[in-house]
PDB file of C-alpha atoms and ligand atoms in Angstrom:
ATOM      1  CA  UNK A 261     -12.544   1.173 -26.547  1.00  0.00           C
ATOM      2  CA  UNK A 262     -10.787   1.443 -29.846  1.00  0.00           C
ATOM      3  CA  UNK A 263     -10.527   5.204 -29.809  1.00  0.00           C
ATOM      4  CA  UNK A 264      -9.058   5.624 -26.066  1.00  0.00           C
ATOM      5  CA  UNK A 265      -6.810   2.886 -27.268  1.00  0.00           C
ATOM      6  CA  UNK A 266      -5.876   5.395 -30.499  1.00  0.00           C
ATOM      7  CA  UNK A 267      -4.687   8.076 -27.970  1.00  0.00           C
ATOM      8  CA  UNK A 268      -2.994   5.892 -25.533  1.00  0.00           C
ATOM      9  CA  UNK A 269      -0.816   4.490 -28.705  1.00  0.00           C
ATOM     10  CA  UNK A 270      -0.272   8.439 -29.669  1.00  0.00           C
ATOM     11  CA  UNK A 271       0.169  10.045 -26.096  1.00  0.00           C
ATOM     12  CA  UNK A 272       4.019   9.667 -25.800  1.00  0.00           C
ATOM     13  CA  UNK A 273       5.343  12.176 -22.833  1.00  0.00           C
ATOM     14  CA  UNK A 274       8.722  12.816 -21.462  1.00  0.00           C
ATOM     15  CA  UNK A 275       9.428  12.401 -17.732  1.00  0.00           C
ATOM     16  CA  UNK A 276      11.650  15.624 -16.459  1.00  0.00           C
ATOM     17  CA  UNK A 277      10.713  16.139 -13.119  1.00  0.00           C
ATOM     18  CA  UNK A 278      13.486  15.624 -11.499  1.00  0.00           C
ATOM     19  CA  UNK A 279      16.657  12.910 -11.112  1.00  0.00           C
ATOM     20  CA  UNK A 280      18.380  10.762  -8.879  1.00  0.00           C
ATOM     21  CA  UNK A 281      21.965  12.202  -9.855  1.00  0.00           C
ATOM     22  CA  UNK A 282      22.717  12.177  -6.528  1.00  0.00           C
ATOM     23  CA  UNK A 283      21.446   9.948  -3.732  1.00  0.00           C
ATOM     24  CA  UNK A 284      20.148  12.078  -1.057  1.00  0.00           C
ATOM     25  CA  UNK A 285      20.375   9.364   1.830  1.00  0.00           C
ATOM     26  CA  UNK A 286      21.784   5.898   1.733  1.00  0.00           C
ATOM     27  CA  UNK A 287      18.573   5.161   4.240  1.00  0.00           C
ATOM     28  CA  UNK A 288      16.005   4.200   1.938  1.00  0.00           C
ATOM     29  CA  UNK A 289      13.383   4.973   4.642  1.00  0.00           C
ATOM     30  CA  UNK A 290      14.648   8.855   4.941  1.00  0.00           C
ATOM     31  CA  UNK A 291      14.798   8.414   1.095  1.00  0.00           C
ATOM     32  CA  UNK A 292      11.075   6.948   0.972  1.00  0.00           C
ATOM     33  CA  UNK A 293      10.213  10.019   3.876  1.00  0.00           C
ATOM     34  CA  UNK A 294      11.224  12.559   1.503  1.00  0.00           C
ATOM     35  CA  UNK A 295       9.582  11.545  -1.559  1.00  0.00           C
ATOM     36  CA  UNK A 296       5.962  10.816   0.366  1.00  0.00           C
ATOM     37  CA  UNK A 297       6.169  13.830   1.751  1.00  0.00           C
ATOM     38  CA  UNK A 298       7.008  15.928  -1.524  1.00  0.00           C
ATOM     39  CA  UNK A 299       4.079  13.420  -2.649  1.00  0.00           C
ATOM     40  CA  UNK A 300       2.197  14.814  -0.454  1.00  0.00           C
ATOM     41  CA  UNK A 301       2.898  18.204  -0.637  1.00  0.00           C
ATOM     42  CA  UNK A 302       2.640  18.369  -4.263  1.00  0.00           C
ATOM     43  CA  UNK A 303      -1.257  18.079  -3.746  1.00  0.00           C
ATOM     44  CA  UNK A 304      -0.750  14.552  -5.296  1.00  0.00           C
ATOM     45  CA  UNK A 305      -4.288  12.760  -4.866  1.00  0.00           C
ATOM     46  CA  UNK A 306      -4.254   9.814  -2.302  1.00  0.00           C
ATOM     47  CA  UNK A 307      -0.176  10.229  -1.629  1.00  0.00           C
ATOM     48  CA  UNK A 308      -0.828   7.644   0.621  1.00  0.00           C
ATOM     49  CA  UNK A 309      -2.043   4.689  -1.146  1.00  0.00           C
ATOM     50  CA  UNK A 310      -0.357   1.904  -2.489  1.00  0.00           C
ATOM     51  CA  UNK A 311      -1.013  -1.509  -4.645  1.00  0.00           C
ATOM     52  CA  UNK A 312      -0.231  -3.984  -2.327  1.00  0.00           C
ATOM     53  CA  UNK A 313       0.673  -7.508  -4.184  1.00  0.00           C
ATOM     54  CA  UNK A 314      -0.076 -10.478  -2.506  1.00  0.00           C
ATOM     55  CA  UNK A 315       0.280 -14.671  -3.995  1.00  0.00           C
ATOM     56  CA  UNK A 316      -2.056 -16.838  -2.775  1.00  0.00           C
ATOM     57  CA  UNK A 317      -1.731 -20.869  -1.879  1.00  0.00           C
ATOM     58  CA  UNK A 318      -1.884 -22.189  -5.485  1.00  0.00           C
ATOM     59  CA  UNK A 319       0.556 -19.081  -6.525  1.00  0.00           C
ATOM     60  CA  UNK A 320      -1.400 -16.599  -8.368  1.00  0.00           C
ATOM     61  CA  UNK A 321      -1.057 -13.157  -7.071  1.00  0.00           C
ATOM     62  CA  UNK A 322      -3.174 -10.345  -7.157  1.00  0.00           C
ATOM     63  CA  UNK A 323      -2.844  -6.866  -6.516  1.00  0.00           C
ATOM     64  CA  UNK A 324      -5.492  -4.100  -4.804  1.00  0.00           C
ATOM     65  CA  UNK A 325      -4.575  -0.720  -2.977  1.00  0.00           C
ATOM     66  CA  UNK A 326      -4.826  -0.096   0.273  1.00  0.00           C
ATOM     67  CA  UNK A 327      -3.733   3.234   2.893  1.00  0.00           C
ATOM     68  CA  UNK A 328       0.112   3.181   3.797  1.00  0.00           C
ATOM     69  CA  UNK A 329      -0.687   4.104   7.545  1.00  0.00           C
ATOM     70  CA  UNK A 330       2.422   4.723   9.882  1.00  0.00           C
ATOM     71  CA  UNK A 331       6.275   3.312   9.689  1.00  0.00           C
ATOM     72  CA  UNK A 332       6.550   1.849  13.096  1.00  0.00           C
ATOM     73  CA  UNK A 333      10.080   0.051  14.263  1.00  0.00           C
ATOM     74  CA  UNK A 334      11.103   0.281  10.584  1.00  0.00           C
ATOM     75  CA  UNK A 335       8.055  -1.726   9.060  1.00  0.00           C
ATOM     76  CA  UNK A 336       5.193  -0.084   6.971  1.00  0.00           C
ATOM     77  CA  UNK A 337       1.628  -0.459   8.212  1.00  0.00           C
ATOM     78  CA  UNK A 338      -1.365  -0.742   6.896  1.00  0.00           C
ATOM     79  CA  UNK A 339      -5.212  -1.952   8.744  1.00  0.00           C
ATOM     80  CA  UNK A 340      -7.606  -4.505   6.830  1.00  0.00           C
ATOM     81  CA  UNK A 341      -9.486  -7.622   7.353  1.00  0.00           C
ATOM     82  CA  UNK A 342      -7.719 -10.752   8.153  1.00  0.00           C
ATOM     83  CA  UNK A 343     -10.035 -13.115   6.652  1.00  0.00           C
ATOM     84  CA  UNK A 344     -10.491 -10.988   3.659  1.00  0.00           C
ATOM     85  CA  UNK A 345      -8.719 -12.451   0.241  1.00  0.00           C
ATOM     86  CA  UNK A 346      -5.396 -10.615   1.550  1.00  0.00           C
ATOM     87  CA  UNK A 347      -5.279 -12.196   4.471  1.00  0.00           C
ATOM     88  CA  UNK A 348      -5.877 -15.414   3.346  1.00  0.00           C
ATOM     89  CA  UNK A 349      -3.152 -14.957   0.386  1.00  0.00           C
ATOM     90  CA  UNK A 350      -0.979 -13.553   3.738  1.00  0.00           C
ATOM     91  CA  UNK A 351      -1.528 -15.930   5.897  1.00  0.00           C
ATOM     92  CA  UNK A 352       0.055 -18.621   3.662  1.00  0.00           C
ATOM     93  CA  UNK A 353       2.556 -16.683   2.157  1.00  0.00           C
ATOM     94  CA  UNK A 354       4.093 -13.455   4.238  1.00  0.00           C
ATOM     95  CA  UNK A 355       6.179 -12.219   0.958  1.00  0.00           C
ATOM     96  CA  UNK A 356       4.366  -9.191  -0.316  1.00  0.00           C
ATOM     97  CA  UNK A 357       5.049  -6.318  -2.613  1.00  0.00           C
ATOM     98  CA  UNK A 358       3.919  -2.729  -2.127  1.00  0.00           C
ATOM     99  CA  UNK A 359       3.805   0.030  -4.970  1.00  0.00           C
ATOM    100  CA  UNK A 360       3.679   3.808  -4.697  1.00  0.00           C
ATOM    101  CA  UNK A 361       3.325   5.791  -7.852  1.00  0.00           C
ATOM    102  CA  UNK A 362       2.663   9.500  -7.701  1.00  0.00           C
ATOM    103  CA  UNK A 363       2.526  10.472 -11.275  1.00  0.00           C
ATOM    104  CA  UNK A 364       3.267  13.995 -10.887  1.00  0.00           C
ATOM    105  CA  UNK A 365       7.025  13.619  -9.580  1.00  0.00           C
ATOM    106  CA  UNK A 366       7.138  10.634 -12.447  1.00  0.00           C
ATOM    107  CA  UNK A 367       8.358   8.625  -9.539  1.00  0.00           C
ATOM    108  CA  UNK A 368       7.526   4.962  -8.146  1.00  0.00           C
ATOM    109  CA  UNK A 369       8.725   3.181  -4.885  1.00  0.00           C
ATOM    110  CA  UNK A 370       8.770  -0.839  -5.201  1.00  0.00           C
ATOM    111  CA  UNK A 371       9.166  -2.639  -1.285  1.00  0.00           C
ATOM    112  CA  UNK A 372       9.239  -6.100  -1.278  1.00  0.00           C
ATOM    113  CA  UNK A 373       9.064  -7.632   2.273  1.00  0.00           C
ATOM    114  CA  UNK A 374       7.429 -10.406   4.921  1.00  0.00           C
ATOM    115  CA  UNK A 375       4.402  -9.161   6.028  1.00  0.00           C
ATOM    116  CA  UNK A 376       3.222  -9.653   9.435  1.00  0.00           C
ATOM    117  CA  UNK A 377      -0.179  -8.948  11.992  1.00  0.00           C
ATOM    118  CA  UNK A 378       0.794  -5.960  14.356  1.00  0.00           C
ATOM    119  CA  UNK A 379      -0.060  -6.405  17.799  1.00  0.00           C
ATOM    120  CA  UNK A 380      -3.547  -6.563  18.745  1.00  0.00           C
ATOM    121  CA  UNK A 381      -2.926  -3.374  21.056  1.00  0.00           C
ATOM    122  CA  UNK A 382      -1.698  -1.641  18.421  1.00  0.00           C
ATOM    123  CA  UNK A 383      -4.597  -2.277  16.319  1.00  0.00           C
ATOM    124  CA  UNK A 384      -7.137  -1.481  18.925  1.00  0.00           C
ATOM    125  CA  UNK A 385      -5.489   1.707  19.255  1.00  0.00           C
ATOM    126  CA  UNK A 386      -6.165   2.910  15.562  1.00  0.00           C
ATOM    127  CA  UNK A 387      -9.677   0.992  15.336  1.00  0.00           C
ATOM    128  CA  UNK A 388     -10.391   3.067  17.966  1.00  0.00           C
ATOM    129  CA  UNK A 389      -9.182   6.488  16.410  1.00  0.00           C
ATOM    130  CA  UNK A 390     -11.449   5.693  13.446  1.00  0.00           C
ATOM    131  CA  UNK A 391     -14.929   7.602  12.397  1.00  0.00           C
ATOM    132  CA  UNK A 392     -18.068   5.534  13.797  1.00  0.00           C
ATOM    133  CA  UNK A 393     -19.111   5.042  10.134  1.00  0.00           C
ATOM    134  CA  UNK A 394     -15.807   2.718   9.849  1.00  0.00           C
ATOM    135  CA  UNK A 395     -16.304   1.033  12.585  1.00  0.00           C
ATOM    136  CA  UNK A 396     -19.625  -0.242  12.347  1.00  0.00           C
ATOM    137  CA  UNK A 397     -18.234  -0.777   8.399  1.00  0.00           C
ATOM    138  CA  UNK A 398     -15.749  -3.296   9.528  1.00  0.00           C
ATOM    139  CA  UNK A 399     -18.310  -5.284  11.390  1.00  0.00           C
ATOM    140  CA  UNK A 400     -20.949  -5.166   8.392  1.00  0.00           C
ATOM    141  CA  UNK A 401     -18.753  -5.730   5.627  1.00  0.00           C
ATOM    142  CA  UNK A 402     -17.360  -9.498   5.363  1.00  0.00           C
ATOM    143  CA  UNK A 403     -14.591  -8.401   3.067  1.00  0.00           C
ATOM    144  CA  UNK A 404     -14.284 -10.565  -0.145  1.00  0.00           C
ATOM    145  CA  UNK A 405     -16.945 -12.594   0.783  1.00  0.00           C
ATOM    146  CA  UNK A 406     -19.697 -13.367  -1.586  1.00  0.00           C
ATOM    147  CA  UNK A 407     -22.338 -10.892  -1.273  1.00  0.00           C
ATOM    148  CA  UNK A 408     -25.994 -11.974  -2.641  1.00  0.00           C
ATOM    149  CA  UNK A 409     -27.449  -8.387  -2.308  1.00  0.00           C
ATOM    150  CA  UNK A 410     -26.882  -4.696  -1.038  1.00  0.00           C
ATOM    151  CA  UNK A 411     -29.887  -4.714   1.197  1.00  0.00           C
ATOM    152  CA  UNK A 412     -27.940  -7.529   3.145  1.00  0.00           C
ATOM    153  CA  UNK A 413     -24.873  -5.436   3.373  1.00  0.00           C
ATOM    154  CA  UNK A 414     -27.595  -2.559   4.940  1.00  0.00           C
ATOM    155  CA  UNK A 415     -29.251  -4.369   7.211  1.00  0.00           C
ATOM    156  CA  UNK A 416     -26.269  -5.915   9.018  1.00  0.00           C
ATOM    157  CA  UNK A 417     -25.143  -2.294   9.288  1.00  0.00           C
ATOM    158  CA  UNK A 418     -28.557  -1.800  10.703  1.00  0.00           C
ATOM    159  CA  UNK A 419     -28.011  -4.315  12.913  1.00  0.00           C
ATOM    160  CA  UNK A 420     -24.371  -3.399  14.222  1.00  0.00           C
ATOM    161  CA  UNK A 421     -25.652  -0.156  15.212  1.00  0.00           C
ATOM    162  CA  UNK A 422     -28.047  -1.242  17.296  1.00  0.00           C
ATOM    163  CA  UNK A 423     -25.724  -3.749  18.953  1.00  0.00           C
ATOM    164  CA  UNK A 424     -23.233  -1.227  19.867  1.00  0.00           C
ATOM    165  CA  UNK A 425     -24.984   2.448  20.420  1.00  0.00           C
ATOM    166  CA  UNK A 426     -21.981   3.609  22.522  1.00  0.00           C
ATOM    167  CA  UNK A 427     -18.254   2.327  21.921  1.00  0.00           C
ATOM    168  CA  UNK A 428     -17.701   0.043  19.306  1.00  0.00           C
ATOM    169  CA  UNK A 429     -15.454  -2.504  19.632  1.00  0.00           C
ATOM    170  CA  UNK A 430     -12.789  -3.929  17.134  1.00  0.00           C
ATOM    171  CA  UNK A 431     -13.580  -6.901  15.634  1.00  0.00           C
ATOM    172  CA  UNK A 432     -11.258 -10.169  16.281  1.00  0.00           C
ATOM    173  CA  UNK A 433     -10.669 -10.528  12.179  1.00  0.00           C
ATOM    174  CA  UNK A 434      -9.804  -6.523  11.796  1.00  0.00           C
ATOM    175  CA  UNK A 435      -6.574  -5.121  12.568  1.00  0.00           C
ATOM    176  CA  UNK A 436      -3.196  -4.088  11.233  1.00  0.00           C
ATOM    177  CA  UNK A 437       0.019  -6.061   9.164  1.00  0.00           C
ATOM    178  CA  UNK A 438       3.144  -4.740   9.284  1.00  0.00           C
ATOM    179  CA  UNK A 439       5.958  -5.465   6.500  1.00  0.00           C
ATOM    180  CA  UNK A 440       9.593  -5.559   6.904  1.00  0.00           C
ATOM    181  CA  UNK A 441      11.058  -4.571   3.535  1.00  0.00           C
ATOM    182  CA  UNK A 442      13.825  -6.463   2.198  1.00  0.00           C
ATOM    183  CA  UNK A 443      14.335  -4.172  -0.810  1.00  0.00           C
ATOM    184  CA  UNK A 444      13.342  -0.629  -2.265  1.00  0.00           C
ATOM    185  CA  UNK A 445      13.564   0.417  -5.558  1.00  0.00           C
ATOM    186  CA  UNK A 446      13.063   4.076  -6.227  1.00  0.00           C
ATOM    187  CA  UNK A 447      12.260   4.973  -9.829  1.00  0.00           C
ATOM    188  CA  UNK A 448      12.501   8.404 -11.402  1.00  0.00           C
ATOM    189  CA  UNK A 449      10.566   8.887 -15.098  1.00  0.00           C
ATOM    190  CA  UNK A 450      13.452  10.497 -16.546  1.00  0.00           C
ATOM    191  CA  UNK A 451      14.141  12.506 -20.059  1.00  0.00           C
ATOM    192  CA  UNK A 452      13.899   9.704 -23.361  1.00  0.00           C
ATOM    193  CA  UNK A 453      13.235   6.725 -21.396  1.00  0.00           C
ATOM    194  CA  UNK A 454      16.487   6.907 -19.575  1.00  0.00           C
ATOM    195  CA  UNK A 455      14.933   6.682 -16.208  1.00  0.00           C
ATOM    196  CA  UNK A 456      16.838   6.238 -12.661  1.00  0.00           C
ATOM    197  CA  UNK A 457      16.175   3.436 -10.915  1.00  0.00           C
ATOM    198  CA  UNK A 458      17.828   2.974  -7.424  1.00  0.00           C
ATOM    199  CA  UNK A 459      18.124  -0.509  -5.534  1.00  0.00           C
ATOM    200  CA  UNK A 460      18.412  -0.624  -1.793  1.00  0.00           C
ATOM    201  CA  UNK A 461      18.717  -4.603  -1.155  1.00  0.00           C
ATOM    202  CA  UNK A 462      18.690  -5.346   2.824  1.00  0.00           C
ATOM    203  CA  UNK A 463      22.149  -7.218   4.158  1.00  0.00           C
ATOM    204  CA  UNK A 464      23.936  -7.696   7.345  1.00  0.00           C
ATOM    205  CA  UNK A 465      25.317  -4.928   7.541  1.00  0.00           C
ATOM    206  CA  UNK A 466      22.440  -2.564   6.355  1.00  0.00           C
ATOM    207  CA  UNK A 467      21.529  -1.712   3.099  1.00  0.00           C
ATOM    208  CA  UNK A 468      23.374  -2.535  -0.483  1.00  0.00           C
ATOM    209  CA  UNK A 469      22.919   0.293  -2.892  1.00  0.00           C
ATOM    210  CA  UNK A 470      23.010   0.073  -6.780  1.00  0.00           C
ATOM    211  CA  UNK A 471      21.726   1.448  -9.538  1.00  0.00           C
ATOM    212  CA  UNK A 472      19.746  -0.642 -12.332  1.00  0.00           C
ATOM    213  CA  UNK A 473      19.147  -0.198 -15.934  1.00  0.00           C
ATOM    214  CA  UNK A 474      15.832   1.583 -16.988  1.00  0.00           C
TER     215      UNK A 474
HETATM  216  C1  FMN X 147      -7.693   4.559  -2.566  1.00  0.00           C
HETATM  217  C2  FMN X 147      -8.084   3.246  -1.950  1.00  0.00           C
HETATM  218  C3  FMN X 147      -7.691   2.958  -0.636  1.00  0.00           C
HETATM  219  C4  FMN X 147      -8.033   1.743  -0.045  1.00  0.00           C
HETATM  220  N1  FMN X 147      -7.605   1.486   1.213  1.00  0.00           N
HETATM  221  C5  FMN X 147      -7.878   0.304   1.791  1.00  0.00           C
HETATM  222  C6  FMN X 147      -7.325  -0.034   3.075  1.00  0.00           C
HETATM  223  O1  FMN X 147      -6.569   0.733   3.679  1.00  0.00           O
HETATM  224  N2  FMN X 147      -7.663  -1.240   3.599  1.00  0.00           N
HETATM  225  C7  FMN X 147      -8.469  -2.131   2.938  1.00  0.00           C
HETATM  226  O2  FMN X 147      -8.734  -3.207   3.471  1.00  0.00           O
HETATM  227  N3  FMN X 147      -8.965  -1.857   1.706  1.00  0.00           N
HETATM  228  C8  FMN X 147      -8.679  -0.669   1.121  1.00  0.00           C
HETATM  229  N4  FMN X 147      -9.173  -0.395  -0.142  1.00  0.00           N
HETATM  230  C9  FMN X 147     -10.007  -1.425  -0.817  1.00  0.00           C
HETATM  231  C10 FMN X 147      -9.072  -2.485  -1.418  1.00  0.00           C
HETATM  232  O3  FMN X 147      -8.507  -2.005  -2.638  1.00  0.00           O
HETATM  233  C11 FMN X 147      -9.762  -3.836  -1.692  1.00  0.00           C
HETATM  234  O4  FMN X 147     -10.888  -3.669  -2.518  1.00  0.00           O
HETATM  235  C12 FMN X 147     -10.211  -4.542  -0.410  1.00  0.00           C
HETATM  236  O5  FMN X 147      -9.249  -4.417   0.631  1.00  0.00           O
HETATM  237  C13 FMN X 147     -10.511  -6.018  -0.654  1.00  0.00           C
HETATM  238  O6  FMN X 147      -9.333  -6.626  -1.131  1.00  0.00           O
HETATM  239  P1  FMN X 147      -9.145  -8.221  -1.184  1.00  0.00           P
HETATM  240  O7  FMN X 147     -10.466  -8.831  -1.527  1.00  0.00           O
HETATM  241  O8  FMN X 147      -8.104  -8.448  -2.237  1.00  0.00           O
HETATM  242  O9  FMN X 147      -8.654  -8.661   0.170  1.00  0.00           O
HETATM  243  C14 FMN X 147      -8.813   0.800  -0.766  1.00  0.00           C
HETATM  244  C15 FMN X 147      -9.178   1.083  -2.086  1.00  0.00           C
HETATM  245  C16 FMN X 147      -8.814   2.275  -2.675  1.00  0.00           C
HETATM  246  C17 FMN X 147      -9.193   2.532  -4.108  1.00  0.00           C
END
């Protein structure tokens, strides 16, 4: 522990990878388009995923990633299980954070937004565009439920695909949220800590844009 400690003290590395001199769209979805997709095309590993922050009843929060899935009417989906810890923390509080980081750009997106169950349609759709492996999955695995053994976790697999050989049906506790962000800040890791950091706060009118101190 001590000696990867040593090197992370040492490691010190300058961000240039690019800037936010210039604001290429005052749409912070186009904005958050173009950087997923340069993400993406930069062969960054799981472009996609995200830490998703959620605060449960007694306020603590936690964190965990998950798949950023579609942007649909302006909200940012993702699929789970409702009665996992998320859900739970969700279901009592709908304020959420979500976090991209794709190190090799030196870039971060922060959305903060209420988070919301898509329609039931809408999730059956996906469910059903998923492997069979996943699907049987979701009706094995009781997410963040206590789990006394493996072999458990196998046989109700077992189980599941014996009860459905053909189509498999989405379960009532699986499905989709959907958050509508409030605000976006897009970070770029720029030269000698002097980083850009751009704040797109939601208002009546559309979106308030200003710049914050690294
Ligand atoms: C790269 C990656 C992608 C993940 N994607 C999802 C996802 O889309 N949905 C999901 O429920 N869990 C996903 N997980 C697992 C979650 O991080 C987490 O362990 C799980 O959802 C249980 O979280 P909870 O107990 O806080 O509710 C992913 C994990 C990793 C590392």
């Amino acid at each position: 522990m001590k000696d990867i400690i040593e090197i992370f003290r040492d490691g010190h590395h300058e961000f240039e990878k690019g800037n936010l001199d210039k604001i290429p769209s005052n749409s912070p979805f186009e904005l958050f388009e173009i950087w997923i997709k340069e993400a993406f095309d930069s062969g960054e590993l799981e472009s996609n995923a995200f830490v998703l922050s959620t605060v449960n009843q007694d306020n603590i929060p936690s964190s965990r990633i998950v798949y950023f899935k579609d942007v649909v009417e302006k909200q940012f989906v993702f699929y789970t299980n409702y009665s996992s810890s998320k859900g739970q923390d969700i279901a009592s509080n709908e304020n959420v954070s979500m976090l991209f980081f794709w190190p090799k750009a030196a870039r971060q997106i922060q959305i903060k937004g209420k988070c919301t169950k898509v329609s039931a349609e809408m999730s059956d759709v996906y469910f059903s565009s998923r492997p069979r492996g996943s699907q049987i999955g979701a009706w094995a695995s009781n997410q963040s439920e206590i789990l006394s053994e493996r072999s458990e976790l196998e046989k109700r697999l077992n189980d599941y695909e014996t009860k459905f050989p053909n189509k498999v049906p989405r379960p009532d506790d699986w499905g989709g949220y959907q958050i509508e962000p409030l605000s976006f800040e897009f970070w770029q890791g720029r030269k000698s800590r002097l980083h850009d950091r751009v704040q797109f706060d939601k208002s009546e009118n559309g979106w308030d844009v200003y710049r914050k101190n690294p």
